[in-house]
Amino acid sequence: MTDRRDFLRTTGAAAAAAIAFASAPRPVGAAPALDDLDRFQSGLSKELLMDAINAAKMAGASYADARIARIRQNFVVTREQQIVNVVDTDTLGCGVRALVDGCWGFAATRTLTREAITSAAREAVAIARANRVARDRSVELAPVQAYPNATWRSPVTRDPFDVPLEEKVNLLLSANAEAMKVQNVRFVNSILFFVKQEKLFASTEGTVTDQTLIRSWPLFTATAVKPDFSDFQSRTGAEAAPMGRGFEYVQQCDLPGNARKWAEQANEKLSAKPVDVGRYDLVLAPSNMWLTIHESIGHPTELDRAMGYEANYAGTSFIAPPERQLGTLKYGPSIMNVQGDRSQEGALSTIGYDDDGERPDDFLIVKEGMFNDYQTTREQAPWLRDWYTKSGKPVRSHGCSYADSWGSVAFQRMPNVSLMPGNDNKTWNDLIAGVDRGIAIVGDGSFSIDQQRYNAQFGGQVFYEIKGGKIEGMLKDVAYQIRTPDFWNSMDAIGGRASYELGGSFFDGKGQPPQVNAVSHGSPPARFRQVNVINTGRQG
């Protein structure tokens, strides 16, 4: 199961491809029984969902919902000219959640029969009653509109689970072969990773949804080694970000063409100049920005962390308590607008309806530099009633409820959290032209951050020295250090809409027992003034 270290490894610079496979989500169970698979594919799931929520109501639940989900994964792993592994996983089952006397109960079964599902519903009610003894506040759910027959599907034109294995292998081996032509490149790893979730949901409030999510992630790493073995440098294909798209997206990534470029940059890093420590102006590409946004904005604006109800994997939050931070904390300059949403086409957290049955909205977490809102579920939105009343907003969930499996409890997970582009259409080169002495950084690397998301450091894939508004050459061993509010308030320019790109990961960990969430973060390139830079290769 992915934890924070796994997340770092899967987004890190070195050996990301091989490690990502090792960090894949935990097996969620045995393959579906043929009888259960037949019932799922024959369309009986909605009847079973009705049986589940009716059983929960009859047992005393004031509210209940049920999810039946089939989750499939496919990995194809290669290195140099070898196939290392091909893995398929498949799981199917039903989870039932019940609310009794202000307390939650949850139970699940992998058997899709009326008897098994109604039994799980009654068990969920019994667990809710048992939880009453530990209740600290009664659960109040924000109002929600009923969606009695809603459907949603990822915008996919080619389902990766219909693509022949030979086509996937040939694509990866072609990319590996191009990279191996580059001088000093000795090792190449590449992976194709696909996820397909078919999820049906029903609640006692009248919502019934049927959704299909497909996600694709091509991973690539080339490693160059000096002839005398005194140094090695790697380059991952961070720009080929994971997406909520199909195999057509993988083809658009042009892995063979980009593999050659990434391998050449790995070789160039062998002769790059080590960075001198000091303060520099930074110009960060979207492929680097996504991880900084994730750690320094995404996690601290999760409301359960700010309220102290959640600390696993990423700690709590420096943005607490909410009543002292909302509308008061100056997160950044007035050009800074950060949007939470589950609506961006192709983004990993995009979905039609969340696991509360809510249709997510788009909301500004940071508005013109001021902290404006947290990520919420139906249970959490009433906690901010005073702020929403003062702001003239309705008390409603932002649609951030998610469970990574039919056997997992839904709770607040991160939506797509993105730095919105500027209005004046600045480009990457425009931002560099405004720097006299600085560093441009492309791609994500290793990182470290404290338990309240306040102090951190981030690396990257390739680093370019900027002198007099122009790129002069490559640097290495660069990492920048931040204190979150100081860093974002040092931002003085951002790119326009044409420069906006998505980055992300399949492996955002949270909770106990742990769950993983796929999430995207969009950004234009951005410029920061006088940020502290360290040399990660210096010893002694």
Coordinates of C-alpha atoms in Angstrom, one line a residue:
M1 CA 0.0 0.0 0.0
T2 CA 1.3 3.4 -0.8
D3 CA 2.4 5.6 2.0
R4 CA 4.2 9.0 1.9
R5 CA 7.5 7.3 1.1
D6 CA 5.9 5.4 -1.7
F7 CA 4.5 8.6 -3.0
L8 CA 7.9 10.2 -2.9
R9 CA 9.4 7.2 -4.7
T10 CA 6.8 7.1 -7.4
T11 CA 7.3 10.7 -8.2
G12 CA 11.0 10.8 -7.5
A13 CA 13.8 11.3 -10.0
A14 CA 15.7 8.1 -9.8
A15 CA 14.3 4.7 -10.9
A16 CA 10.8 6.0 -10.8
A17 CA 9.5 3.6 -13.4
A18 CA 10.7 0.5 -11.6
I19 CA 9.6 1.7 -8.2
A20 CA 6.2 2.8 -9.3
F21 CA 5.3 -0.8 -10.1
A22 CA 6.6 -1.9 -6.7
S23 CA 4.4 0.9 -5.1
A24 CA 1.2 -0.1 -6.8
P25 CA -2.0 -0.1 -4.7
R26 CA -2.3 -3.1 -2.5
P27 CA -4.3 -6.0 -3.9
V28 CA -7.9 -5.4 -3.0
G29 CA -8.8 -9.1 -3.0
A30 CA -9.2 -12.2 -5.0
A31 CA -10.5 -12.1 -8.6
P32 CA -14.3 -12.0 -8.8
A33 CA -16.2 -15.2 -8.7
L34 CA -17.8 -16.0 -12.1
D35 CA -21.3 -16.0 -10.7
D36 CA -20.8 -12.5 -9.2
L37 CA -19.2 -11.2 -12.4
D38 CA -22.2 -12.5 -14.4
R39 CA -24.6 -10.7 -12.1
F40 CA -22.6 -7.5 -12.3
Q41 CA -22.4 -7.6 -16.1
S42 CA -26.1 -8.6 -16.5
G43 CA -27.2 -5.3 -14.9
L44 CA -28.5 -6.7 -11.6
S45 CA -26.3 -4.3 -9.6
K46 CA -28.9 -1.6 -9.2
E47 CA -31.4 -4.0 -7.8
L48 CA -28.8 -5.2 -5.3
L49 CA -28.1 -1.6 -4.3
M50 CA -31.8 -1.0 -3.6
D51 CA -31.8 -4.2 -1.5
A52 CA -28.8 -2.9 0.5
I53 CA -30.2 0.6 1.3
N54 CA -33.7 -0.8 2.1
A55 CA -32.2 -3.3 4.4
A56 CA -30.2 -0.6 6.2
K57 CA -33.4 1.6 6.6
M58 CA -35.4 -1.4 7.9
A59 CA -32.6 -1.9 10.5
G60 CA -32.9 1.6 11.7
A61 CA -30.5 3.8 9.6
S62 CA -31.5 7.4 9.1
Y63 CA -29.3 7.5 6.0
A64 CA -27.6 4.8 4.0
D65 CA -25.7 4.4 0.7
A66 CA -24.2 1.5 -1.1
R67 CA -21.5 1.2 -3.8
I68 CA -20.9 -1.8 -6.1
A69 CA -17.6 -1.4 -7.9
R70 CA -15.4 -3.4 -10.2
I71 CA -11.7 -2.2 -10.3
R72 CA -9.2 -3.5 -12.8
Q73 CA -5.5 -2.7 -13.2
N74 CA -3.0 -3.5 -15.9
F75 CA 0.8 -3.1 -15.7
V76 CA 3.3 -3.7 -18.5
V77 CA 6.9 -3.3 -17.3
T78 CA 10.0 -3.3 -19.4
R79 CA 13.7 -2.4 -19.2
E80 CA 16.1 -2.0 -22.1
Q81 CA 15.0 -4.7 -24.5
Q82 CA 13.3 -7.1 -22.0
I83 CA 9.8 -7.5 -20.7
V84 CA 10.1 -7.6 -17.0
N85 CA 6.5 -8.2 -15.9
V86 CA 2.8 -8.1 -17.1
V87 CA 0.2 -8.0 -14.3
D88 CA -3.6 -7.8 -14.3
T89 CA -5.7 -7.4 -11.2
D90 CA -9.5 -7.5 -11.0
T91 CA -11.8 -7.1 -7.9
L92 CA -15.5 -6.8 -7.5
G93 CA -17.7 -6.2 -4.4
C94 CA -20.2 -4.0 -2.5
G95 CA -19.7 -1.6 0.4
V96 CA -22.6 -0.3 2.5
R97 CA -22.5 2.8 4.8
A98 CA -25.2 3.5 7.4
L99 CA -25.9 6.5 9.6
V100 CA -27.6 5.8 13.0
D101 CA -28.0 8.3 15.8
G102 CA -25.3 10.5 14.2
C103 CA -22.7 7.8 13.9
W104 CA -21.3 6.0 10.9
G105 CA -21.1 2.2 10.3
F106 CA -19.6 0.4 7.3
A107 CA -19.5 -3.2 6.1
A108 CA -18.6 -4.8 2.8
T109 CA -18.9 -8.1 0.9
R110 CA -17.4 -9.5 -2.2
T111 CA -20.4 -11.8 -2.8
L112 CA -23.0 -10.1 -5.0
T113 CA -26.2 -11.9 -3.9
R114 CA -29.2 -10.4 -2.2
E115 CA -28.5 -12.4 1.0
A116 CA -24.9 -11.3 1.3
I117 CA -25.6 -7.6 0.5
T118 CA -28.5 -7.3 2.9
S119 CA -26.4 -9.0 5.6
A120 CA -23.7 -6.4 5.0
A121 CA -26.2 -3.6 5.3
R122 CA -27.5 -4.9 8.7
E123 CA -23.9 -5.3 9.9
A124 CA -23.2 -1.6 8.9
V125 CA -26.1 -0.6 11.0
A126 CA -25.0 -2.7 14.0
I127 CA -21.5 -1.1 13.7
A128 CA -23.0 2.4 13.6
R129 CA -24.9 1.6 16.8
A130 CA -21.8 0.3 18.5
N131 CA -19.9 3.5 17.5
R132 CA -22.3 5.6 19.5
V133 CA -20.3 5.2 22.7
A134 CA -17.3 7.0 21.0
R135 CA -19.3 9.8 19.3
D136 CA -17.8 13.3 19.9
R137 CA -20.2 15.2 17.6
S138 CA -23.3 14.0 15.8
V139 CA -22.8 13.7 12.0
E140 CA -24.8 16.3 10.1
L141 CA -25.0 15.9 6.3
A142 CA -25.1 19.0 4.1
P143 CA -28.2 19.1 1.8
V144 CA -27.7 17.4 -1.6
Q145 CA -29.8 17.2 -4.7
A146 CA -31.1 13.8 -5.8
Y147 CA -29.8 12.4 -9.1
P148 CA -32.0 9.4 -9.7
N149 CA -30.5 8.1 -12.9
A150 CA -27.1 9.7 -13.5
T151 CA -24.2 8.4 -15.6
W152 CA -20.7 9.6 -16.3
R153 CA -17.7 8.2 -18.2
S154 CA -14.1 9.4 -18.6
P155 CA -13.5 11.0 -22.0
V156 CA -11.8 8.0 -23.6
T157 CA -11.7 7.1 -27.2
R158 CA -9.6 4.0 -26.9
D159 CA -10.1 1.8 -23.8
P160 CA -6.6 0.6 -22.8
F161 CA -8.0 -2.7 -21.6
D162 CA -9.0 -3.5 -25.2
V163 CA -5.5 -2.8 -26.6
P164 CA -3.4 -5.9 -27.4
L165 CA -0.5 -6.6 -25.1
E166 CA 1.8 -6.8 -28.2
E167 CA 1.0 -3.1 -29.0
K168 CA 1.8 -2.0 -25.5
V169 CA 5.1 -3.9 -25.4
N170 CA 6.2 -2.7 -28.8
L171 CA 5.6 0.9 -27.8
L172 CA 7.7 0.6 -24.7
L173 CA 10.6 -1.4 -26.3
S174 CA 10.7 1.2 -29.2
A175 CA 11.1 4.0 -26.6
N176 CA 13.8 2.0 -24.8
A177 CA 15.7 1.4 -28.0
E178 CA 15.7 5.1 -28.9
A179 CA 17.1 6.0 -25.4
M180 CA 19.8 3.3 -25.6
K181 CA 21.2 4.9 -28.7
V182 CA 22.3 7.9 -26.7
Q183 CA 26.0 8.1 -25.5
N184 CA 26.5 6.9 -21.9
V185 CA 22.9 5.8 -21.4
R186 CA 23.2 2.3 -19.8
F187 CA 19.8 1.7 -18.2
V188 CA 16.2 2.3 -19.3
N189 CA 13.0 1.5 -17.5
S190 CA 9.5 2.0 -18.9
I191 CA 6.0 1.1 -17.7
L192 CA 2.4 1.4 -18.9
F193 CA -0.1 1.5 -16.0
F194 CA -3.8 1.5 -16.5
V195 CA -6.8 1.6 -14.1
K196 CA -10.5 1.1 -14.9
Q197 CA -13.2 1.6 -12.2
E198 CA -16.9 0.7 -12.9
K199 CA -18.8 2.1 -10.0
L200 CA -22.6 2.1 -9.2
F201 CA -23.9 4.1 -6.2
A202 CA -27.3 4.5 -4.6
S203 CA -28.4 6.4 -1.5
T204 CA -31.6 6.7 0.6
E205 CA -31.9 10.3 -0.7
G206 CA -32.8 9.0 -4.2
T207 CA -29.5 9.2 -6.0
V208 CA -28.5 6.4 -8.3
T209 CA -25.3 6.9 -10.4
D210 CA -23.4 4.7 -12.9
Q211 CA -19.8 5.8 -13.6
T212 CA -16.8 4.5 -15.5
L213 CA -13.3 6.0 -14.8
I214 CA -10.3 5.2 -16.9
R215 CA -6.7 6.4 -16.1
S216 CA -3.5 5.9 -18.0
W217 CA 0.1 6.6 -16.9
P218 CA 3.2 6.0 -19.1
L219 CA 6.4 6.1 -17.0
F220 CA 10.0 6.3 -18.3
T221 CA 13.5 6.6 -16.8
A222 CA 16.8 6.8 -18.6
T223 CA 20.1 6.6 -16.6
A224 CA 23.5 7.7 -18.0
V225 CA 26.7 6.6 -16.4
K226 CA 30.1 8.2 -16.8
P227 CA 32.7 6.0 -18.5
D228 CA 34.9 6.0 -15.4
F229 CA 31.8 5.2 -13.2
S230 CA 32.4 8.3 -11.1
D231 CA 28.8 9.6 -11.6
F232 CA 25.4 8.6 -12.9
Q233 CA 22.4 10.8 -13.7
S234 CA 18.8 9.9 -14.4
R235 CA 15.9 11.6 -16.2
T236 CA 12.3 10.6 -15.8
G237 CA 9.6 11.5 -18.4
A238 CA 7.8 13.8 -15.9
E239 CA 6.1 15.7 -18.8
A240 CA 4.2 12.5 -19.8
A241 CA 1.9 13.0 -16.8
P242 CA -0.8 10.5 -15.6
M243 CA -4.2 11.4 -17.0
G244 CA -7.8 10.4 -16.8
R245 CA -7.7 9.4 -20.5
G246 CA -7.4 6.3 -22.6
F247 CA -4.7 4.7 -24.7
E248 CA -5.0 7.5 -27.2
Y249 CA -3.3 9.8 -24.6
V250 CA -0.4 7.3 -24.4
Q251 CA 0.0 7.5 -28.1
Q252 CA -0.1 11.3 -28.0
C253 CA 2.8 11.3 -25.5
D254 CA 5.2 10.1 -28.3
L255 CA 7.3 8.0 -26.0
P256 CA 9.9 7.0 -28.6
G257 CA 10.5 10.6 -29.7
N258 CA 10.6 12.0 -26.2
A259 CA 12.7 9.0 -24.9
R260 CA 15.6 10.2 -27.1
K261 CA 15.3 13.7 -25.7
W262 CA 15.1 12.6 -22.1
A263 CA 18.1 10.2 -22.5
E264 CA 20.1 13.1 -24.0
Q265 CA 19.3 15.2 -21.0
A266 CA 20.4 12.4 -18.7
N267 CA 23.7 12.3 -20.5
E268 CA 24.0 16.1 -20.4
K269 CA 23.6 16.1 -16.6
L270 CA 26.8 14.1 -16.3
S271 CA 28.8 17.3 -17.4
A272 CA 26.5 19.8 -15.8
K273 CA 27.9 22.4 -13.3
P274 CA 27.1 21.8 -9.6
V275 CA 24.9 24.6 -8.3
D276 CA 26.4 27.1 -5.9
V277 CA 24.2 27.5 -2.8
G278 CA 22.4 30.8 -2.3
R279 CA 19.3 32.7 -3.2
Y280 CA 18.0 32.7 -6.7
D281 CA 15.0 33.7 -8.7
L282 CA 13.3 30.5 -9.9
V283 CA 11.2 29.9 -13.0
L284 CA 9.3 26.6 -12.4
A285 CA 7.7 24.6 -15.2
P286 CA 4.2 23.0 -14.7
S287 CA 5.9 19.6 -14.5
N288 CA 7.7 20.8 -11.4
M289 CA 4.9 23.0 -10.0
W290 CA 2.3 20.2 -9.6
L291 CA 4.2 18.5 -6.7
T292 CA 4.8 21.8 -4.9
I293 CA 1.1 22.7 -5.2
H294 CA 0.1 19.2 -4.0
E295 CA 2.2 19.4 -0.8
S296 CA 2.0 23.1 0.1
I297 CA -1.6 23.8 -0.9
G298 CA -3.4 20.5 -1.5
H299 CA -2.7 18.8 1.8
P300 CA -3.0 21.8 4.2
T301 CA -6.4 22.8 2.8
E302 CA -8.0 19.4 3.6
L303 CA -10.5 20.3 6.3
D304 CA -10.2 17.2 8.3
R305 CA -6.4 17.8 8.7
A306 CA -7.1 21.5 9.7
M307 CA -9.6 20.3 12.3
G308 CA -7.2 17.7 13.7
Y309 CA -9.4 14.7 12.7
E310 CA -6.7 13.4 10.3
A311 CA -3.0 13.2 10.6
N312 CA -2.0 10.0 8.8
Y313 CA 0.6 10.2 6.0
A314 CA 0.7 14.0 5.7
G315 CA 0.2 15.3 9.2
T316 CA -2.2 18.0 10.1
S317 CA -2.2 21.6 8.7
F318 CA -0.7 25.0 9.5
I319 CA -4.0 26.6 8.3
A320 CA -5.8 26.1 11.5
P321 CA -8.2 26.8 13.2
P322 CA -10.5 27.6 10.2
E323 CA -12.2 30.6 11.9
R324 CA -8.8 32.4 12.2
Q325 CA -7.6 31.6 8.7
L326 CA -10.5 31.9 6.2
G327 CA -10.5 35.3 4.6
T328 CA -7.5 36.3 6.8
L329 CA -4.4 34.3 5.7
K330 CA -2.5 36.0 2.8
Y331 CA -1.4 32.9 0.9
G332 CA 0.2 34.7 -2.0
P333 CA 0.0 37.8 -4.3
S334 CA -3.2 39.0 -5.9
I335 CA -2.4 37.1 -9.1
M336 CA -2.7 33.9 -7.2
N337 CA -6.0 32.0 -7.7
V338 CA -6.1 28.3 -6.7
Q339 CA -9.1 26.2 -7.8
G340 CA -10.4 23.0 -6.4
D341 CA -12.5 21.0 -8.8
R342 CA -13.4 17.5 -10.1
S343 CA -14.3 18.8 -13.6
Q344 CA -11.2 19.4 -15.6
E345 CA -11.2 17.1 -18.6
G346 CA -8.5 14.5 -18.4
A347 CA -7.6 15.3 -14.8
L348 CA -7.2 12.3 -12.4
S349 CA -9.7 13.4 -9.8
T350 CA -12.4 14.4 -12.3
I351 CA -15.7 12.5 -11.9
G352 CA -19.4 13.1 -12.3
Y353 CA -20.5 12.3 -8.8
D354 CA -18.6 11.7 -5.6
D355 CA -19.0 8.9 -3.1
D356 CA -21.6 11.0 -1.1
G357 CA -23.7 11.2 -4.3
E358 CA -22.9 14.9 -4.6
R359 CA -22.1 16.5 -7.9
P360 CA -18.8 18.4 -7.2
D361 CA -18.6 22.1 -7.9
D362 CA -15.6 24.3 -8.8
F363 CA -14.4 26.5 -5.9
L364 CA -11.6 28.9 -5.2
I365 CA -9.3 27.7 -2.3
V366 CA -7.2 30.8 -2.8
K367 CA -8.9 33.9 -4.2
E368 CA -6.7 36.8 -5.3
G369 CA -4.0 35.7 -2.9
M370 CA -6.3 35.3 0.2
F371 CA -7.2 31.9 1.7
N372 CA -10.9 31.4 0.8
D373 CA -12.1 27.8 1.3
Y374 CA -11.2 24.2 2.3
Q375 CA -11.9 20.8 0.6
T376 CA -15.1 19.3 2.0
T377 CA -17.6 16.4 2.0
R378 CA -21.2 16.5 3.0
E379 CA -20.2 15.7 6.6
Q380 CA -17.6 18.5 6.7
A381 CA -19.4 21.4 5.0
P382 CA -21.6 22.2 8.1
W383 CA -18.4 22.7 10.1
L384 CA -17.9 25.9 8.0
R385 CA -21.5 27.2 8.3
D386 CA -20.4 30.5 9.9
W387 CA -17.9 31.3 7.1
Y388 CA -20.4 30.4 4.4
T389 CA -23.2 32.4 6.0
K390 CA -20.8 35.4 6.4
S391 CA -19.7 35.0 2.7
G392 CA -23.2 34.6 1.4
K393 CA -22.6 31.1 0.2
P394 CA -24.8 28.0 0.6
V395 CA -23.7 25.3 3.0
R396 CA -22.9 22.5 0.5
S397 CA -20.2 19.9 0.0
H398 CA -17.5 20.5 -2.7
G399 CA -17.9 16.8 -3.6
C400 CA -14.6 15.5 -2.2
S401 CA -15.8 12.2 -0.8
Y402 CA -13.9 9.2 -2.2
A403 CA -13.1 5.5 -1.4
D404 CA -10.4 3.7 -3.3
S405 CA -12.3 0.4 -3.3
W406 CA -15.7 -1.1 -2.7
G407 CA -14.2 -2.4 0.6
S408 CA -13.0 1.0 1.8
V409 CA -14.8 3.7 3.8
A410 CA -15.4 6.9 1.8
F411 CA -13.8 10.0 3.4
Q412 CA -12.5 13.4 2.3
R413 CA -9.9 13.1 -0.5
M414 CA -8.1 15.7 -2.5
P415 CA -9.8 17.0 -5.7
N416 CA -7.8 18.5 -8.6
V417 CA -6.1 21.5 -7.0
S418 CA -4.6 23.9 -9.5
L419 CA -2.9 27.3 -9.8
M420 CA -5.0 29.2 -12.4
P421 CA -3.2 30.9 -15.3
G422 CA -2.8 34.7 -15.6
N423 CA -4.7 37.0 -17.9
D424 CA -1.8 38.5 -19.8
N425 CA -0.7 35.4 -21.7
K426 CA 2.9 35.4 -20.5
T427 CA 5.1 32.5 -21.8
W428 CA 7.9 30.4 -20.3
N429 CA 10.4 32.6 -22.2
D430 CA 8.7 35.8 -20.9
L431 CA 9.2 34.7 -17.3
I432 CA 12.9 33.8 -18.0
A433 CA 13.5 37.2 -19.7
G434 CA 12.6 38.9 -16.4
V435 CA 15.4 37.1 -14.4
D436 CA 19.0 38.4 -14.1
R437 CA 20.3 35.6 -12.0
G438 CA 18.3 32.5 -11.5
I439 CA 17.4 28.9 -12.2
A440 CA 14.7 27.3 -14.4
I441 CA 13.5 23.9 -13.3
V442 CA 11.7 21.2 -15.3
G443 CA 10.2 18.0 -13.9
D444 CA 9.6 16.8 -10.4
G445 CA 12.2 15.2 -8.1
S446 CA 12.6 14.1 -4.5
F447 CA 11.0 16.2 -1.8
S448 CA 10.7 16.5 1.9
I449 CA 8.0 18.4 4.0
D450 CA 7.1 18.8 7.6
Q451 CA 3.9 17.5 9.3
Q452 CA 2.0 20.7 9.0
R453 CA 3.1 21.5 5.4
Y454 CA 4.9 24.6 6.4
N455 CA 8.6 23.9 5.7
A456 CA 9.7 21.9 2.7
Q457 CA 12.3 21.4 -0.1
F458 CA 11.8 20.2 -3.6
G459 CA 14.1 18.9 -6.4
G460 CA 13.5 18.5 -10.1
Q461 CA 14.6 16.7 -13.2
V462 CA 16.7 19.3 -15.2
F463 CA 18.0 22.6 -14.1
Y464 CA 19.1 25.5 -16.3
E465 CA 21.1 28.5 -15.2
I466 CA 19.6 31.9 -16.1
K467 CA 21.9 34.9 -16.7
G468 CA 20.7 38.2 -18.0
G469 CA 17.3 36.9 -19.0
K470 CA 18.7 34.0 -21.0
I471 CA 19.4 30.3 -20.3
E472 CA 23.2 29.7 -20.2
G473 CA 23.6 26.0 -19.5
M474 CA 22.7 23.1 -17.3
L475 CA 23.1 22.8 -13.5
K476 CA 22.8 19.8 -11.3
D477 CA 22.3 18.9 -7.6
V478 CA 19.6 21.6 -7.2
A479 CA 16.9 21.7 -4.6
Y480 CA 14.9 24.7 -3.3
Q481 CA 13.7 25.3 0.2
I482 CA 10.4 26.9 1.1
R483 CA 8.3 28.2 4.0
T484 CA 4.9 27.9 2.5
P485 CA 3.4 31.4 2.8
D486 CA 6.8 33.1 2.2
F487 CA 7.3 31.1 -1.0
W488 CA 3.9 31.7 -2.5
N489 CA 4.1 35.4 -1.6
S490 CA 7.4 35.6 -3.5
M491 CA 5.7 34.7 -6.8
D492 CA 5.6 37.7 -9.1
A493 CA 4.6 36.3 -12.5
I494 CA 2.6 33.4 -13.9
G495 CA 2.1 32.1 -17.4
G496 CA -1.1 32.5 -19.5
R497 CA -3.7 30.0 -20.5
A498 CA -1.7 28.6 -23.4
S499 CA 1.1 27.6 -21.0
Y500 CA -1.2 25.7 -18.5
E501 CA -0.5 22.0 -18.1
L502 CA -1.6 19.1 -15.8
G503 CA 0.7 17.0 -13.6
G504 CA -0.3 14.4 -11.0
S505 CA 0.0 11.0 -9.5
F506 CA -2.0 7.8 -8.9
F507 CA -0.5 7.5 -5.4
D508 CA -1.7 10.1 -2.9
G509 CA -1.9 8.3 0.4
K510 CA -4.2 9.1 3.3
G511 CA -6.1 7.4 6.2
Q512 CA -5.8 4.4 8.4
P513 CA -6.3 1.8 7.1
P514 CA -4.5 3.6 4.2
Q515 CA -6.1 4.4 0.9
V516 CA -4.7 5.9 -2.3
N517 CA -6.2 8.6 -4.5
A518 CA -5.3 9.7 -8.0
V519 CA -5.1 13.5 -8.3
S520 CA -4.0 16.1 -10.8
H521 CA -2.6 19.6 -10.3
G522 CA -2.7 22.1 -13.1
S523 CA -0.4 25.1 -13.4
P524 CA 1.2 27.5 -15.8
P525 CA 4.9 28.2 -15.4
A526 CA 5.6 30.6 -12.5
R527 CA 8.4 32.9 -11.3
F528 CA 9.5 33.3 -7.7
R529 CA 12.0 35.8 -6.3
Q530 CA 15.0 35.1 -4.1
V531 CA 14.3 31.5 -3.0
N532 CA 16.9 29.6 -1.0
V533 CA 18.7 26.9 -3.1
I534 CA 20.9 24.1 -1.7
N535 CA 23.4 21.7 -3.3
T536 CA 22.1 18.1 -2.8
G537 CA 25.4 16.6 -4.0
R538 CA 27.7 18.4 -1.7
Q539 CA 29.3 16.3 1.0
G540 CA 30.8 17.2 4.4

